[in-house]
Tab-separated table of C-alpha atoms in Angstrom:
chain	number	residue	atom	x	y	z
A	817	UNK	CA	132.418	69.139	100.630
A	818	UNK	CA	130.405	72.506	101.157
A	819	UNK	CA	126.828	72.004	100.140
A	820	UNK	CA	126.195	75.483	98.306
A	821	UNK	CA	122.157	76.495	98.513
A	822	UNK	CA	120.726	76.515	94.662
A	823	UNK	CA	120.619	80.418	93.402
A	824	UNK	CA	117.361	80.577	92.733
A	825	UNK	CA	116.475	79.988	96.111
A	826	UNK	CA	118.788	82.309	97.268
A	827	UNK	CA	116.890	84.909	95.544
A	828	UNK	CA	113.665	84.015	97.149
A	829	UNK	CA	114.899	84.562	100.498
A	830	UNK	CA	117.041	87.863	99.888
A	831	UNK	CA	113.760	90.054	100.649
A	832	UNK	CA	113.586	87.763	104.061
A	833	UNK	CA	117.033	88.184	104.977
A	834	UNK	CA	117.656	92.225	103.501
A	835	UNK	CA	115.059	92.906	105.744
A	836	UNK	CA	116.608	91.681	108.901
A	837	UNK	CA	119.859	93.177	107.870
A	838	UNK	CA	118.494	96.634	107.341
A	839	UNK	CA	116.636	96.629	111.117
A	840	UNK	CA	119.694	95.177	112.616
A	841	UNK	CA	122.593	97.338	111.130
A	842	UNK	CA	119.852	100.746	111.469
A	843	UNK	CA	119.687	99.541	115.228
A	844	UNK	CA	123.329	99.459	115.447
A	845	UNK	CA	124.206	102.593	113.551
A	846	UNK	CA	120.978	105.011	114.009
A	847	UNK	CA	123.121	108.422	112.797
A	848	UNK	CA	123.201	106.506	109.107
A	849	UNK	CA	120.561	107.074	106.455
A	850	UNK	CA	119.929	103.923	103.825
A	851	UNK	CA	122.925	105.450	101.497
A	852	UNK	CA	125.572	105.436	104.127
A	853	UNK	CA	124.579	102.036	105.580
A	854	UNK	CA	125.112	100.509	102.542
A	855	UNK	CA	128.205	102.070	101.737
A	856	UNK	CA	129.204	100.404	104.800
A	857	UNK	CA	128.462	97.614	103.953
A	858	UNK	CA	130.301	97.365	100.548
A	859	UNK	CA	133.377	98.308	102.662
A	860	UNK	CA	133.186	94.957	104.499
A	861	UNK	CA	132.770	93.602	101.501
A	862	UNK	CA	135.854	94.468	99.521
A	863	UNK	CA	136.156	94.864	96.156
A	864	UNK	CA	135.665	91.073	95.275
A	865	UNK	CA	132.485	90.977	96.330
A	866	UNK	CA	130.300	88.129	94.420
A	867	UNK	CA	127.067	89.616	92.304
A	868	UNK	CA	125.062	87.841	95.035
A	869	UNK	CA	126.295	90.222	97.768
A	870	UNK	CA	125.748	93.226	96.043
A	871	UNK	CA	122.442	92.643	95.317
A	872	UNK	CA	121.933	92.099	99.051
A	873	UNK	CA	123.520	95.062	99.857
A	874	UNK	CA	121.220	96.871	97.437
A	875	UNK	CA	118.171	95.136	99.046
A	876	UNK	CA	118.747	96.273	102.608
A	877	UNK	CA	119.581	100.087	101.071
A	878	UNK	CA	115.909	99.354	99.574
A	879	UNK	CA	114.355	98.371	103.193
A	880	UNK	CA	116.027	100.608	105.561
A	881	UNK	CA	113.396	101.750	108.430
A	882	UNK	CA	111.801	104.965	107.236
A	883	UNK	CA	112.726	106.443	110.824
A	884	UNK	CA	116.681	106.957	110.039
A	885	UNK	CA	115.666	108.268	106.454
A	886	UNK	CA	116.019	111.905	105.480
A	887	UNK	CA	113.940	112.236	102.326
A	888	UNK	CA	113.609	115.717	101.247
A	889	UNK	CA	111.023	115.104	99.235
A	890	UNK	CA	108.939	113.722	101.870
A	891	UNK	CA	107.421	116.780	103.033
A	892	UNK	CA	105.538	117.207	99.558
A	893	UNK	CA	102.592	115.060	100.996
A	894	UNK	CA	102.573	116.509	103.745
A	895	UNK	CA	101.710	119.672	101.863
A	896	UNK	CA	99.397	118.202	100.268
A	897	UNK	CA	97.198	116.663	103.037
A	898	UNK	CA	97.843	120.023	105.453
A	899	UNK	CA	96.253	121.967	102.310
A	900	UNK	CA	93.833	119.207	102.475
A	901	UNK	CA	92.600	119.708	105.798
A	902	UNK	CA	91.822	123.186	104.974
A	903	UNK	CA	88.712	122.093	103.329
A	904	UNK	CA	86.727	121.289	106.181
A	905	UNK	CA	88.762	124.411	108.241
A	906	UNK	CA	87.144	126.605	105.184
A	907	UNK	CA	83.406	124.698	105.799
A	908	UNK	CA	83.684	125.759	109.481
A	909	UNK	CA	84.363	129.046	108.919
A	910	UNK	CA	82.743	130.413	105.553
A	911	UNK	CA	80.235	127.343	104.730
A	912	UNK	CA	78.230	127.164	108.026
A	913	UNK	CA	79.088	123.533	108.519
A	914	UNK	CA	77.301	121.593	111.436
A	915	UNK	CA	79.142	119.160	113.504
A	916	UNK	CA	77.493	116.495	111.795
A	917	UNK	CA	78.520	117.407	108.912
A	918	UNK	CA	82.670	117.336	110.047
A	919	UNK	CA	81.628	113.672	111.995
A	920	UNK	CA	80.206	112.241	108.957
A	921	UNK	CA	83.330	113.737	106.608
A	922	UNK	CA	85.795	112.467	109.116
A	923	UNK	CA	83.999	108.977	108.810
A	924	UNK	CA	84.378	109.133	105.603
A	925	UNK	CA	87.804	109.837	105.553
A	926	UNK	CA	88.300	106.769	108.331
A	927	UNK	CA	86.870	104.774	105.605
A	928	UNK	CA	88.933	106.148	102.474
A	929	UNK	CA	91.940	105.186	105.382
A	930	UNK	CA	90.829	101.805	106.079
A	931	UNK	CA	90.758	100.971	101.888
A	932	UNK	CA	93.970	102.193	101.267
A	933	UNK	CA	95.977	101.092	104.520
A	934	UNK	CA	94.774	97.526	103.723
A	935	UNK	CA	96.187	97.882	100.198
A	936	UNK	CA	99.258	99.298	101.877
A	937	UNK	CA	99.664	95.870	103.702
A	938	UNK	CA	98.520	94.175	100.547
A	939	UNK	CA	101.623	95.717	98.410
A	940	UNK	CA	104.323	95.821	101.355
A	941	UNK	CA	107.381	93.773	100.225
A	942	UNK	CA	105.725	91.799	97.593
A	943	UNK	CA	109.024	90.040	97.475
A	944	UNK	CA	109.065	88.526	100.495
A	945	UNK	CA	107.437	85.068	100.890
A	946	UNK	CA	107.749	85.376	104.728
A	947	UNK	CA	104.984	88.471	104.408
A	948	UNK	CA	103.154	87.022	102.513
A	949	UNK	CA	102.724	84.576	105.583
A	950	UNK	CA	101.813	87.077	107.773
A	951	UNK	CA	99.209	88.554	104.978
A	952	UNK	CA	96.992	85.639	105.321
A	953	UNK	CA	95.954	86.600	108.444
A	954	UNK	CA	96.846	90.072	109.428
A	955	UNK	CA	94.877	91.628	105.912
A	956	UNK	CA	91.721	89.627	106.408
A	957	UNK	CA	91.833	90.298	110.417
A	958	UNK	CA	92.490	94.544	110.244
A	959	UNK	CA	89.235	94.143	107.220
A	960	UNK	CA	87.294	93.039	109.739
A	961	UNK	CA	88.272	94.631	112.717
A	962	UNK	CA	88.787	98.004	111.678
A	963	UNK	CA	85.200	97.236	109.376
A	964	UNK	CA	83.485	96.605	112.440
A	965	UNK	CA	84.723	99.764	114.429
A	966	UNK	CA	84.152	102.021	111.171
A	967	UNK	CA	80.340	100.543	110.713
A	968	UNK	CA	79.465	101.026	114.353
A	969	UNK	CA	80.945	104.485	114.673
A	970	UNK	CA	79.261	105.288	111.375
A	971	UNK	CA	75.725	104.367	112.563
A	972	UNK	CA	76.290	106.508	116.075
A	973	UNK	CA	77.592	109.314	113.697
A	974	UNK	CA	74.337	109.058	111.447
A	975	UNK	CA	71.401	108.280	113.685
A	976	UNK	CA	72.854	110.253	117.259
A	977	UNK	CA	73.981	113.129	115.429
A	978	UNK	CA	72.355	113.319	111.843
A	979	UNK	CA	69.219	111.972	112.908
A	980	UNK	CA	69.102	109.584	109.898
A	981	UNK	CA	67.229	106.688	111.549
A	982	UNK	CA	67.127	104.874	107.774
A	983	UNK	CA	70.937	104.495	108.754
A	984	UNK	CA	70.451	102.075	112.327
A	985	UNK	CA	66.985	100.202	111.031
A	986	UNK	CA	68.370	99.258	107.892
A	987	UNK	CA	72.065	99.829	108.060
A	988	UNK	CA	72.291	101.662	105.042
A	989	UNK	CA	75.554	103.423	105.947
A	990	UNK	CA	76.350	103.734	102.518
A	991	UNK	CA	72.946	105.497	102.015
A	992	UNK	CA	73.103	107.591	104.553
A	993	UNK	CA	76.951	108.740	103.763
A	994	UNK	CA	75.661	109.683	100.548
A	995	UNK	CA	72.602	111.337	101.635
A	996	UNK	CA	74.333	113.497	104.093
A	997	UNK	CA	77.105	114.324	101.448
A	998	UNK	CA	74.498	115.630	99.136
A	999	UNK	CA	72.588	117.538	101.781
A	1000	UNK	CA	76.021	119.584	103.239
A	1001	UNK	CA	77.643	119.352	99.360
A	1002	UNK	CA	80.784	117.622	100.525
A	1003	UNK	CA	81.507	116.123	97.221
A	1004	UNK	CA	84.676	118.866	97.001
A	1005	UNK	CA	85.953	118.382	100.335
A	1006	UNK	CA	85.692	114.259	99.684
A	1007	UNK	CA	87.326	114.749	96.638
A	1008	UNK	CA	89.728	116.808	98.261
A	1009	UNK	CA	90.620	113.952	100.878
A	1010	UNK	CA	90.583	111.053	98.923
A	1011	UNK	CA	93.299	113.064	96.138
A	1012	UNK	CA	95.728	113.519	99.109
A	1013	UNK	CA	95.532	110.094	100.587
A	1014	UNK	CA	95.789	108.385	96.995
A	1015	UNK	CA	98.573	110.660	96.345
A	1016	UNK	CA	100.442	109.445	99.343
A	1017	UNK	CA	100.077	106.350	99.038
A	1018	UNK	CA	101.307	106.790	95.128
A	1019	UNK	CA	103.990	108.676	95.746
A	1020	UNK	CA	105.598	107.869	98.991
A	1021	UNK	CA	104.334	104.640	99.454
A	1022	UNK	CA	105.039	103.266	95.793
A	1023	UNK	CA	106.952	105.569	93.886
A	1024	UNK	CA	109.210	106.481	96.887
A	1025	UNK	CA	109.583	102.827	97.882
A	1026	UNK	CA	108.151	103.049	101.487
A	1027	UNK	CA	106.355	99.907	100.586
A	1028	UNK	CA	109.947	98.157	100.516
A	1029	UNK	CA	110.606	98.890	104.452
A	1030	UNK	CA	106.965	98.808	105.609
A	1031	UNK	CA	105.677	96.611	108.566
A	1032	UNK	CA	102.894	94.978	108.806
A	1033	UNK	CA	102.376	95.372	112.708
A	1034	UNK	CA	103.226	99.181	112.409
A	1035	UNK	CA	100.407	99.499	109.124
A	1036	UNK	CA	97.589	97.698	110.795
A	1037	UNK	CA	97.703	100.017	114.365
A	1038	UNK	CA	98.554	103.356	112.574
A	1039	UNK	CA	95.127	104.019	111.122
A	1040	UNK	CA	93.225	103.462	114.831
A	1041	UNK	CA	94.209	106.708	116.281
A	1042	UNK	CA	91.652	108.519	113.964
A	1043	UNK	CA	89.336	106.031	115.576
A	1044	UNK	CA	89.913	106.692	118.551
A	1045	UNK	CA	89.277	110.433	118.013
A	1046	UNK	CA	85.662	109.731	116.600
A	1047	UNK	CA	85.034	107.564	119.559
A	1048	UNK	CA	85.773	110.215	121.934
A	1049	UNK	CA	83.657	112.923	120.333
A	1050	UNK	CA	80.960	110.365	120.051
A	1051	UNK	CA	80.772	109.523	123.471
A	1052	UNK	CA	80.779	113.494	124.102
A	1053	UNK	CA	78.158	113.850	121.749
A	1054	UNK	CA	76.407	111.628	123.279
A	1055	UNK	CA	76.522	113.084	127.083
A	1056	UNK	CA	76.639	116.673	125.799
């Protein structure tokens, strides 16, 4: 007799299994988009395909890698954060910003990064009980590591180039952030930021279902390139 797996835990591991589909069959067939893929799929199928294989046909659609998909609409945040960055581009040239003052905006930004990558992990594939796994220790791990980088890079940014020694003897980076906002009035250009970040992560990430096909591996590196940038003009500063 064929022992047949109860359906409920069936469902609990469609998210596990959709997901390995979708990597494997975008491997194999990299020219297809999500769409095509799964009308692929139904073809194997046939038309007497059971309710349980279409709705793991619909899951992989869901968690196709975002590499092989062509979303039009994509390039609506990336409006968004290009008109963004003009902020600080406008401070340079009309506001007679100091380079402290685009250091301690980009740290700022790192941070508003940091917040809403980690909630990025936090939400990816909520579905999955196999990511949830991971979870455990990658979100509590990329707090503290990326924390640590942030903090130290925000008290070299503070006392080496703002002079704010308030910000090293006390670590009042908080503090200092805010004093240094007030002083160059970057409350618009932090506004600014933080509108086109939460608005990708809102609308891409959520309403566009990246969240479905995210990685955890992928989400925890991508924000350290912008850390790597402050560390570099740091260490400039610093020898300039």
């Amino acid at each position: 007799a064929v022992v047949q797996s109860p359906p409920w835990l069936l469902r609990l591991l469609t998210p596990l299994f959709a997901r390995h589909i979708a990597r494997e069959l975008s491997a194999r067939h990299p020219g297809l988009g999500p769409q095509e893929i799964g009308a692929l799929m139904r073809a194997d199928l046939g038309p007497s395909a059971s309710p349980d294989h279409l709705r793991l046909v619909d899951a992989v659609v869901a968690r196709v890698p975002s590499e092989v998909e062509h979303d039009p609409e994509k390039p609506i945040s990336a409006w968004v954060l290009v008109a963004a960055n003009l902020v600080p581009l406008a401070g340079v040239l009309w506001w007679d910003w100091s380079v402290f003052a685009l250091l301690a905006l980009f740290w700022m930004e790192n941070v508003v990064i940091g917040v809403l990558f980690a909630l990025r992990m936090l939400c990816a594939d909520p579905l999955d009980p196999a990511l949830w796994v991971g979870k455990l220790f990658l979100i509590p791990f990329f707090c503290v590591h990326y924390g640590m980088f942030t903090a130290v890079h925000g008290l070299f940014v503070f006392t080496l180039f703002g002079g704010d020694k308030a910000a090293i003897q006390k670590l009042e980076l908080l503090e200092a952030a805010l004093r240094a906002a007030q002083r160059y009035d970057l409350w618009l250009p932090i506004g600014v930021l933080v509108a086109s970040h939460a608005f990708s992560f809102l609308w891409n990430y959520l309403y566009r279902g990246e969240f479905r096909r995210a990685q955890l591996t992928r989400l925890m590196a991508k924000p350290y390139g912008r850390v790597v940038v402050l560390h570099v003009a740091i260490v400039l500063g610093g020898f300039g």
